[in-house]
């Protein structure tokens, strides 16, 4: 098949790499891609968010399938445009991407579908929002409705913190339009995990579970990032939970969207909170609650999940894009995977770019190295071009083996200022 992958991060490299490992040969393109995708696909110099330019490329090159990585082009309606051209596309239409783009919309859909999630109220008036705080107790969660680059959520431990967050969003307009509406939400206690559900708008297949590491420093300290590592499966998700997650969370959402005229195709990523044994029960009464939905593959979860998939991945993606998804389309190998993000010093704050990276080939001998923020320098060398630079994945018969292989790979790469967490998968190890 001729396939275009849209995006330029570790997620897109992992998608292109997995497709390159299919039993059938594909003609692969990546827009715009990075130095890593260039090894498995032809990079097309078109920005991932330039909907018009991607649609033009697709019209001229007529791919059999377009796989959209990031949320921004989905929210901007790339899949709507491609669908008009008759090109099968993996990813929801703009109306479906609102599950990620608007937390208020996601809550409405969940309420209508009876899906367990934190109780929440929506406000545009700061006085009313503050008056409601008492009802929620502490901690309490304050969220901007729209996309705010992962910074629009404040878990407030005190009323003063909650009030300051409300003022930031509704008075100071810190997030612009994204923060024009604010959710005050029940705090959910427990451990988080990610479930990437593949759907064709009707049928749903869950990919293996995973867990992300959002904070920059070991021990989950410091500011939030896009994700500093992941592993799959996540032992917090036990086998008995999977049917519940599928039948009580993902399927009802997909059905509710369909009822509203939205055929949701692609990945519905459920960020879930699993309540601790004997801990505080959520108001929903359920031990599994939705924290958020994303309209795409997670990053770096994808770099830990896709290496575990066998079979013909292109078939699964095409079937989801064309309404023919079946259980057998996803084949999971009996392997565990862990991925460690190698970042630029200073990330998630400011950092330098253009640092030459050495040891990539040697790292590739012991682990799979996905590029997140790299490009080719003037002399053809690979240089850093982002905060998250590499995602180094190890696979093994068990988590220890997988993590050791990932870190063995990390030990072989180096660039000026490189930084990474040393405790990826610590929660799983603590469980024993
Ligand atoms: P979100 O952007 O909705 O994924 O929120 C970012 C992070 O904030 C989540 O990954 C959680 O760690 C935390 N969070 C969001 N909502 C809640 C909640 N209701 N209770 C506890 N933590 C939350
Ligand atoms: N790893 C979190 C995300 O992709 O949103």
Coordinates of C-alpha atoms and ligand atoms in Angstrom, one line a residue:
X1 CA 0.0 0.0 0.0
X2 CA 1.0 3.6 -0.5
X3 CA 0.7 5.2 3.0
X4 CA 1.2 8.7 4.3
X5 CA 1.9 9.2 8.0
X6 CA 1.2 12.8 9.2
X7 CA 3.4 14.1 12.0
X8 CA 7.1 14.4 13.1
X9 CA 7.5 12.8 16.5
X10 CA 8.3 9.5 18.2
X11 CA 4.7 8.4 17.7
X12 CA 4.9 8.9 14.0
X13 CA 8.3 7.2 13.7
X14 CA 6.9 4.2 15.6
X15 CA 3.9 4.1 13.3
X16 CA 6.0 4.3 10.2
X17 CA 8.5 1.8 11.6
X18 CA 5.8 -0.7 12.5
X19 CA 4.3 -0.4 9.0
X20 CA 7.8 -0.9 7.5
X21 CA 7.9 -4.2 9.5
X22 CA 4.7 -5.5 8.0
X23 CA 4.8 -8.8 6.2
X24 CA 3.8 -6.9 3.1
X25 CA 5.9 -4.1 1.6
X26 CA 4.5 -0.6 1.6
X27 CA 5.5 2.7 -0.1
X28 CA 5.7 4.9 3.0
X29 CA 5.7 8.7 3.3
X30 CA 5.9 10.9 6.3
X31 CA 4.9 14.6 6.5
X32 CA 7.0 16.3 7.6
X33 CA 8.8 13.4 9.5
X34 CA 12.2 13.7 11.1
X35 CA 15.7 12.2 10.7
X36 CA 14.4 8.8 12.1
X37 CA 11.4 8.5 9.8
X38 CA 13.7 9.2 6.8
X39 CA 15.2 5.7 7.4
X40 CA 11.8 3.9 6.9
X41 CA 9.8 6.4 4.8
X42 CA 10.2 9.3 2.3
X43 CA 9.8 12.6 4.2
X44 CA 7.5 15.0 2.5
X45 CA 8.3 18.7 3.4
X46 CA 4.8 19.6 4.4
X47 CA 3.8 20.7 8.0
X48 CA 1.5 18.4 9.9
X49 CA -0.9 21.2 10.6
X50 CA -1.0 22.5 7.1
X51 CA -4.3 20.9 6.2
X52 CA -4.5 22.4 2.7
X53 CA -1.0 21.4 1.8
X54 CA -1.5 17.8 3.0
X55 CA -4.8 17.5 1.1
X56 CA -3.0 18.8 -2.0
X57 CA -0.3 16.2 -1.7
X58 CA -2.9 13.5 -1.2
X59 CA -4.9 14.7 -4.2
X60 CA -1.7 14.6 -6.4
X61 CA -0.3 11.3 -5.0
X62 CA -3.4 9.4 -4.3
X63 CA -2.3 7.3 -1.3
X64 CA -4.3 4.2 -0.2
X65 CA -4.3 5.4 3.4
X66 CA -3.4 8.4 5.4
X67 CA -2.6 7.9 9.2
X68 CA -2.8 11.1 11.2
X69 CA -0.6 11.2 14.3
X70 CA -1.1 14.5 16.2
X71 CA -4.4 16.1 17.4
X72 CA -4.0 19.5 15.8
X73 CA -4.6 18.5 12.2
X74 CA -7.5 16.3 13.4
X75 CA -9.1 19.2 15.2
X76 CA -8.5 21.4 12.1
X77 CA -10.5 18.9 9.9
X78 CA -7.7 17.1 7.9
X79 CA -9.7 13.9 7.9
X80 CA -12.8 15.7 6.8
X81 CA -10.8 17.1 3.8
X82 CA -9.3 13.7 2.9
X83 CA -12.7 12.0 3.2
X84 CA -14.1 14.5 0.6
X85 CA -11.3 13.4 -1.7
X86 CA -12.2 9.7 -1.1
X87 CA -8.9 8.9 0.6
X88 CA -9.2 6.4 3.5
X89 CA -7.9 8.1 6.6
X90 CA -7.1 6.8 10.1
X91 CA -8.2 9.4 12.6
X92 CA -11.5 11.0 13.5
X93 CA -13.2 13.8 11.7
X94 CA -13.1 17.2 13.4
X95 CA -16.4 16.7 15.2
X96 CA -15.0 13.5 16.7
X97 CA -11.7 15.1 17.6
X98 CA -13.6 17.4 19.9
X99 CA -13.4 14.5 22.4
X100 CA -9.9 15.8 22.9
X101 CA -10.3 19.4 21.8
X102 CA -13.2 20.2 24.3
X103 CA -13.3 18.7 27.8
X104 CA -16.8 20.1 28.2
X105 CA -17.9 18.2 25.1
X106 CA -16.2 15.0 26.3
X107 CA -18.0 15.3 29.6
X108 CA -21.4 15.8 27.9
X109 CA -20.8 12.7 25.7
X110 CA -19.8 10.7 28.8
X111 CA -22.8 11.8 30.8
X112 CA -25.1 10.9 27.9
X113 CA -23.5 7.5 27.5
X114 CA -23.4 6.8 31.3
X115 CA -19.6 6.5 31.3
X116 CA -17.9 6.8 34.7
X117 CA -15.7 9.9 35.1
X118 CA -15.1 12.7 37.6
X119 CA -18.1 14.8 38.4
X120 CA -17.7 18.2 36.9
X121 CA -19.4 21.6 36.4
X122 CA -18.6 24.1 33.7
X123 CA -18.2 27.8 34.3
X124 CA -17.6 31.0 32.4
X125 CA -18.1 33.3 35.4
X126 CA -15.2 33.2 37.9
X127 CA -17.4 34.2 40.9
X128 CA -19.8 31.2 40.2
X129 CA -16.8 28.9 39.7
X130 CA -15.3 29.9 43.0
X131 CA -18.6 29.6 44.8
X132 CA -18.9 26.0 43.6
X133 CA -15.5 24.9 45.0
X134 CA -16.9 24.1 48.5
X135 CA -19.0 21.3 47.0
X136 CA -16.0 19.5 45.6
X137 CA -13.8 19.4 48.6
X138 CA -10.0 19.2 48.3
X139 CA -8.0 18.5 46.3
X140 CA -10.0 19.7 43.4
X141 CA -9.2 19.8 39.7
X142 CA -9.5 23.0 37.6
X143 CA -9.4 22.5 33.8
X144 CA -9.5 24.8 30.8
X145 CA -12.0 23.5 28.3
X146 CA -9.8 23.6 25.2
X147 CA -6.3 22.5 24.1
X148 CA -3.7 24.2 26.2
X149 CA -0.6 22.2 25.4
X150 CA -1.0 20.0 28.4
X151 CA -0.9 23.0 30.8
X152 CA -4.6 23.6 31.2
X153 CA -5.1 21.3 34.2
X154 CA -4.4 22.3 37.8
X155 CA -4.8 19.8 40.6
X156 CA -5.3 22.3 43.4
X157 CA -4.5 21.2 47.0
X158 CA -5.9 24.3 48.6
X159 CA -8.8 26.6 47.9
X160 CA -6.4 29.5 47.2
X161 CA -4.7 27.5 44.5
X162 CA -8.0 26.6 43.0
X163 CA -9.1 30.2 43.0
X164 CA -5.8 31.3 41.4
X165 CA -6.3 28.8 38.6
X166 CA -9.8 30.0 38.0
X167 CA -8.6 33.6 37.8
X168 CA -5.7 32.6 35.5
X169 CA -8.2 31.1 33.0
X170 CA -11.3 33.2 33.3
X171 CA -9.9 36.6 34.3
X172 CA -6.3 36.8 33.0
X173 CA -7.2 34.7 29.9
X174 CA -3.9 32.8 30.3
X175 CA -5.0 30.2 27.8
X176 CA -7.0 32.5 25.5
X177 CA -10.1 30.9 24.0
X178 CA -9.1 27.5 25.3
X179 CA -9.6 28.8 28.8
X180 CA -12.8 30.8 28.2
X181 CA -14.8 27.9 29.8
X182 CA -13.5 26.2 32.9
X183 CA -14.4 22.8 34.4
X184 CA -14.3 22.4 38.2
X185 CA -13.8 18.6 38.6
X186 CA -13.8 16.0 41.3
X187 CA -10.3 14.8 42.2
X188 CA -9.9 11.1 41.4
X189 CA -7.5 9.1 43.5
X190 CA -5.5 6.2 42.1
X191 CA -3.1 5.2 39.4
X192 CA -3.4 6.3 35.8
X193 CA -3.1 4.2 32.7
X194 CA -3.6 4.6 29.0
X195 CA -5.9 2.5 26.9
X196 CA -5.6 3.0 23.1
X197 CA -8.8 1.7 21.6
X198 CA -9.0 1.3 17.8
X199 CA -12.4 1.8 16.3
X200 CA -14.1 2.0 12.9
X201 CA -17.0 3.9 14.3
X202 CA -18.9 0.7 15.3
X203 CA -16.4 -2.0 16.2
X204 CA -13.8 -1.6 18.9
X205 CA -10.5 -3.4 19.6
X206 CA -8.4 -2.5 22.6
X207 CA -4.6 -2.3 22.0
X208 CA -2.5 -3.5 24.9
X209 CA -2.5 -1.2 28.1
X210 CA 0.3 1.1 28.9
X211 CA 1.4 3.7 31.4
X212 CA 3.0 7.1 30.7
X213 CA 5.4 9.1 33.0
X214 CA 4.3 12.7 32.8
X215 CA 6.7 14.4 35.2
X216 CA 10.2 15.5 34.3
X217 CA 12.1 14.0 37.3
X218 CA 12.5 10.6 38.9
X219 CA 9.9 9.8 41.5
X220 CA 7.2 11.7 39.5
X221 CA 8.6 15.1 40.7
X222 CA 8.8 18.4 38.9
X223 CA 6.7 19.9 36.1
X224 CA 4.5 18.0 33.6
X225 CA 5.9 17.1 30.3
X226 CA 4.6 15.5 27.1
X227 CA 5.7 12.2 28.6
X228 CA 9.2 10.9 29.7
X229 CA 8.7 7.2 29.2
X230 CA 6.2 4.4 29.0
X231 CA 5.8 0.7 29.3
X232 CA 3.3 -1.9 28.2
X233 CA 1.4 -3.7 29.6
X234 CA 0.5 -1.7 32.7
X235 CA 0.0 -4.2 35.5
X236 CA -2.5 -1.8 37.2
X237 CA -4.9 -2.9 34.5
X238 CA -5.8 -6.5 35.3
X239 CA -7.3 -8.9 32.8
X240 CA -10.8 -8.6 34.4
X241 CA -10.8 -4.9 33.8
X242 CA -10.4 -5.1 30.0
X243 CA -14.0 -6.1 29.2
X244 CA -15.3 -3.5 31.6
X245 CA -13.2 -0.8 29.9
X246 CA -14.3 -1.9 26.5
X247 CA -18.0 -2.4 27.2
X248 CA -18.7 0.3 29.8
X249 CA -16.4 3.0 28.5
X250 CA -15.2 2.8 24.9
X251 CA -18.1 1.2 23.2
X252 CA -20.8 3.5 24.9
X253 CA -18.8 6.6 23.8
X254 CA -18.4 5.4 20.2
X255 CA -22.2 4.6 20.1
X256 CA -23.1 7.9 21.6
X257 CA -21.0 9.7 19.0
X258 CA -22.6 7.7 16.3
X259 CA -26.0 8.7 17.6
X260 CA -24.9 12.3 17.2
X261 CA -24.0 11.7 13.6
X262 CA -20.2 11.3 14.3
X263 CA -18.7 8.1 12.9
X264 CA -15.5 8.1 15.0
X265 CA -12.6 6.3 13.2
X266 CA -9.1 5.9 14.5
X267 CA -7.8 5.8 18.1
X268 CA -9.9 6.8 21.0
X269 CA -7.3 7.0 23.8
X270 CA -8.8 6.7 27.2
X271 CA -6.7 8.1 30.1
X272 CA -8.1 6.2 33.0
X273 CA -7.8 6.4 36.8
X274 CA -7.8 3.1 38.6
X275 CA -8.9 3.5 42.2
X276 CA -6.6 2.0 44.9
X277 CA -7.9 -1.0 46.8
X278 CA -9.7 0.3 49.8
X279 CA -9.2 3.9 48.8
X280 CA -11.7 6.7 48.4
X281 CA -14.5 5.7 46.0
X282 CA -15.3 8.2 43.2
X283 CA -18.8 9.7 43.1
X284 CA -19.5 7.6 40.0
X285 CA -19.2 4.5 42.2
X286 CA -16.9 2.9 39.7
X287 CA -13.3 1.7 40.4
X288 CA -12.3 2.8 36.8
X289 CA -12.9 6.4 35.8
X290 CA -12.1 8.4 32.7
X291 CA -9.7 11.3 33.3
X292 CA -9.6 12.4 29.7
X293 CA -9.9 11.2 26.1
X294 CA -7.5 11.9 23.3
X295 CA -8.3 11.5 19.7
X296 CA -5.0 9.9 18.6
X297 CA -2.3 7.5 19.6
X298 CA -0.5 8.5 22.8
X299 CA 3.1 9.7 22.8
X300 CA 5.3 8.0 24.2
X301 CA 2.7 5.2 24.8
X302 CA 2.8 4.3 21.0
X303 CA 6.6 3.7 21.2
X304 CA 5.9 1.0 23.8
X305 CA 2.7 -0.5 22.4
X306 CA 3.4 -0.8 18.7
X307 CA 6.6 -2.9 19.0
X308 CA 4.4 -5.5 20.8
X309 CA 2.0 -5.8 17.8
X310 CA 2.5 -8.6 15.3
X311 CA 0.7 -9.3 12.0
X312 CA -0.2 -6.8 9.3
X313 CA -0.6 -3.4 11.0
X314 CA -1.6 -1.7 7.7
X315 CA -4.6 -4.0 7.5
X316 CA -5.8 -3.0 11.0
X317 CA -5.4 0.7 10.2
X318 CA -7.1 0.4 6.8
X319 CA -10.0 -1.7 8.3
X320 CA -10.6 1.0 11.0
X321 CA -10.5 3.7 8.4
X322 CA -13.0 1.9 6.1
X323 CA -15.5 0.5 8.7
X324 CA -14.3 -3.1 8.6
X325 CA -12.4 -3.5 11.8
X326 CA -12.3 -7.0 13.4
X327 CA -10.9 -8.5 16.6
X328 CA -8.3 -10.5 14.6
X329 CA -6.8 -7.4 13.1
X330 CA -4.8 -6.7 16.2
X331 CA -2.2 -9.4 17.0
X332 CA -0.3 -9.0 20.3
X333 CA 3.1 -10.6 20.8
X334 CA 3.9 -12.3 24.1
X335 CA 6.4 -9.6 25.0
X336 CA 6.8 -6.7 27.3
X337 CA 8.1 -3.3 26.2
X338 CA 9.5 -0.1 27.8
X339 CA 10.5 3.1 26.3
X340 CA 12.7 5.8 27.8
X341 CA 12.5 9.4 26.5
X342 CA 15.9 11.1 26.0
X343 CA 15.3 14.8 26.3
X344 CA 17.2 18.1 25.8
X345 CA 18.5 19.6 29.1
X346 CA 16.1 22.3 30.2
X347 CA 12.9 20.6 28.8
X348 CA 10.0 21.2 29.5
X349 CA 11.3 24.8 29.9
X350 CA 13.7 26.3 27.3
X351 CA 16.4 24.2 25.8
X352 CA 19.0 24.4 23.0
X353 CA 18.7 22.7 19.6
X354 CA 21.1 21.6 16.9
X355 CA 23.2 19.3 19.1
X356 CA 24.8 16.5 17.2
X357 CA 23.7 13.0 18.4
X358 CA 26.3 10.2 18.5
X359 CA 25.9 6.4 19.0
X360 CA 22.5 6.0 17.3
X361 CA 23.6 3.0 15.3
X362 CA 25.2 1.2 18.2
X363 CA 22.0 1.9 20.3
X364 CA 20.0 0.4 17.6
X365 CA 21.8 -2.9 18.1
X366 CA 20.4 -3.4 21.6
X367 CA 17.1 -1.4 21.4
X368 CA 14.8 0.3 19.0
X369 CA 15.5 4.0 18.7
X370 CA 12.6 6.2 17.7
X371 CA 13.3 9.8 16.9
X372 CA 11.0 12.4 18.5
X373 CA 12.8 15.7 17.8
X374 CA 15.7 15.3 15.4
X375 CA 16.7 16.5 11.9
X376 CA 19.5 16.1 9.5
X377 CA 22.3 18.8 10.1
X378 CA 24.2 20.5 7.3
X379 CA 26.7 17.7 7.0
X380 CA 24.2 15.0 7.0
X381 CA 24.6 14.3 10.7
X382 CA 21.6 13.8 13.0
X383 CA 21.0 16.8 15.4
X384 CA 18.5 17.5 18.1
X385 CA 15.5 19.7 17.1
X386 CA 13.1 19.4 20.0
X387 CA 12.6 19.0 23.8
X388 CA 11.9 15.3 23.5
X389 CA 14.7 14.0 21.3
X390 CA 14.6 10.2 21.2
X391 CA 12.4 7.4 22.5
X392 CA 14.4 4.3 23.1
X393 CA 12.4 1.1 23.4
X394 CA 13.5 -2.3 24.8
X395 CA 11.4 -5.5 24.5
X396 CA 11.8 -8.6 26.5
X397 CA 10.2 -11.6 28.1
X398 CA 9.5 -9.6 31.2
X399 CA 9.6 -5.9 32.3
X400 CA 13.1 -6.2 33.8
X401 CA 14.5 -7.3 30.5
X402 CA 12.6 -4.7 28.6
X403 CA 13.7 -1.9 30.8
X404 CA 17.3 -3.0 30.9
X405 CA 17.4 -3.2 27.1
X406 CA 15.9 0.3 26.8
X407 CA 18.5 1.7 29.2
X408 CA 21.3 -0.2 27.5
X409 CA 20.3 1.6 24.3
X410 CA 20.1 5.0 26.1
X411 CA 23.7 4.4 27.4
X412 CA 25.0 4.2 23.9
X413 CA 23.7 7.6 22.7
X414 CA 25.0 10.9 23.7
X415 CA 24.5 14.6 22.9
X416 CA 25.3 17.8 24.7
X417 CA 22.9 18.3 27.6
X418 CA 21.0 15.0 27.2
X419 CA 18.7 14.2 30.1
X420 CA 16.4 11.2 30.9
X421 CA 14.5 9.6 33.8
X422 CA 16.2 6.6 35.4
X423 CA 13.0 5.1 36.9
X424 CA 10.8 4.2 34.0
X425 CA 8.2 1.5 35.1
X426 CA 8.9 2.1 38.8
X427 CA 5.2 1.7 39.6
X428 CA 5.1 -1.7 38.0
X429 CA 8.3 -2.8 39.8
X430 CA 6.9 -1.5 43.1
X431 CA 3.9 -3.8 42.7
X432 CA 6.4 -6.7 42.5
Ligands
LIG1 P1 -5.7 15.9 31.3 O1 -5.2 17.0 30.5 O2 -7.2 15.9 31.5 O3 -5.2 14.5 31.0 O4 -5.1 16.1 32.8 C1 -3.7 16.1 33.0 C2 -3.4 15.3 34.2 O5 -4.0 15.9 35.4 C3 -3.9 13.9 34.2 O6 -3.0 13.0 33.5 C4 -4.0 13.6 35.7 O7 -2.7 13.3 36.2 C5 -4.4 14.9 36.3 N1 -5.9 14.9 36.4 C6 -6.8 15.4 35.5 N2 -8.0 15.3 36.0 C7 -7.9 14.7 37.2 C8 -8.9 14.3 38.2 N3 -10.2 14.5 38.0 N4 -8.4 13.7 39.3 C9 -7.1 13.6 39.5 N5 -6.1 13.9 38.6 C10 -6.5 14.5 37.5
LIG2 N1 1.3 10.6 26.7 C1 0.2 11.4 26.8 C2 -0.4 11.9 25.5 O1 -0.1 11.4 24.5 O2 -1.3 12.7 25.6

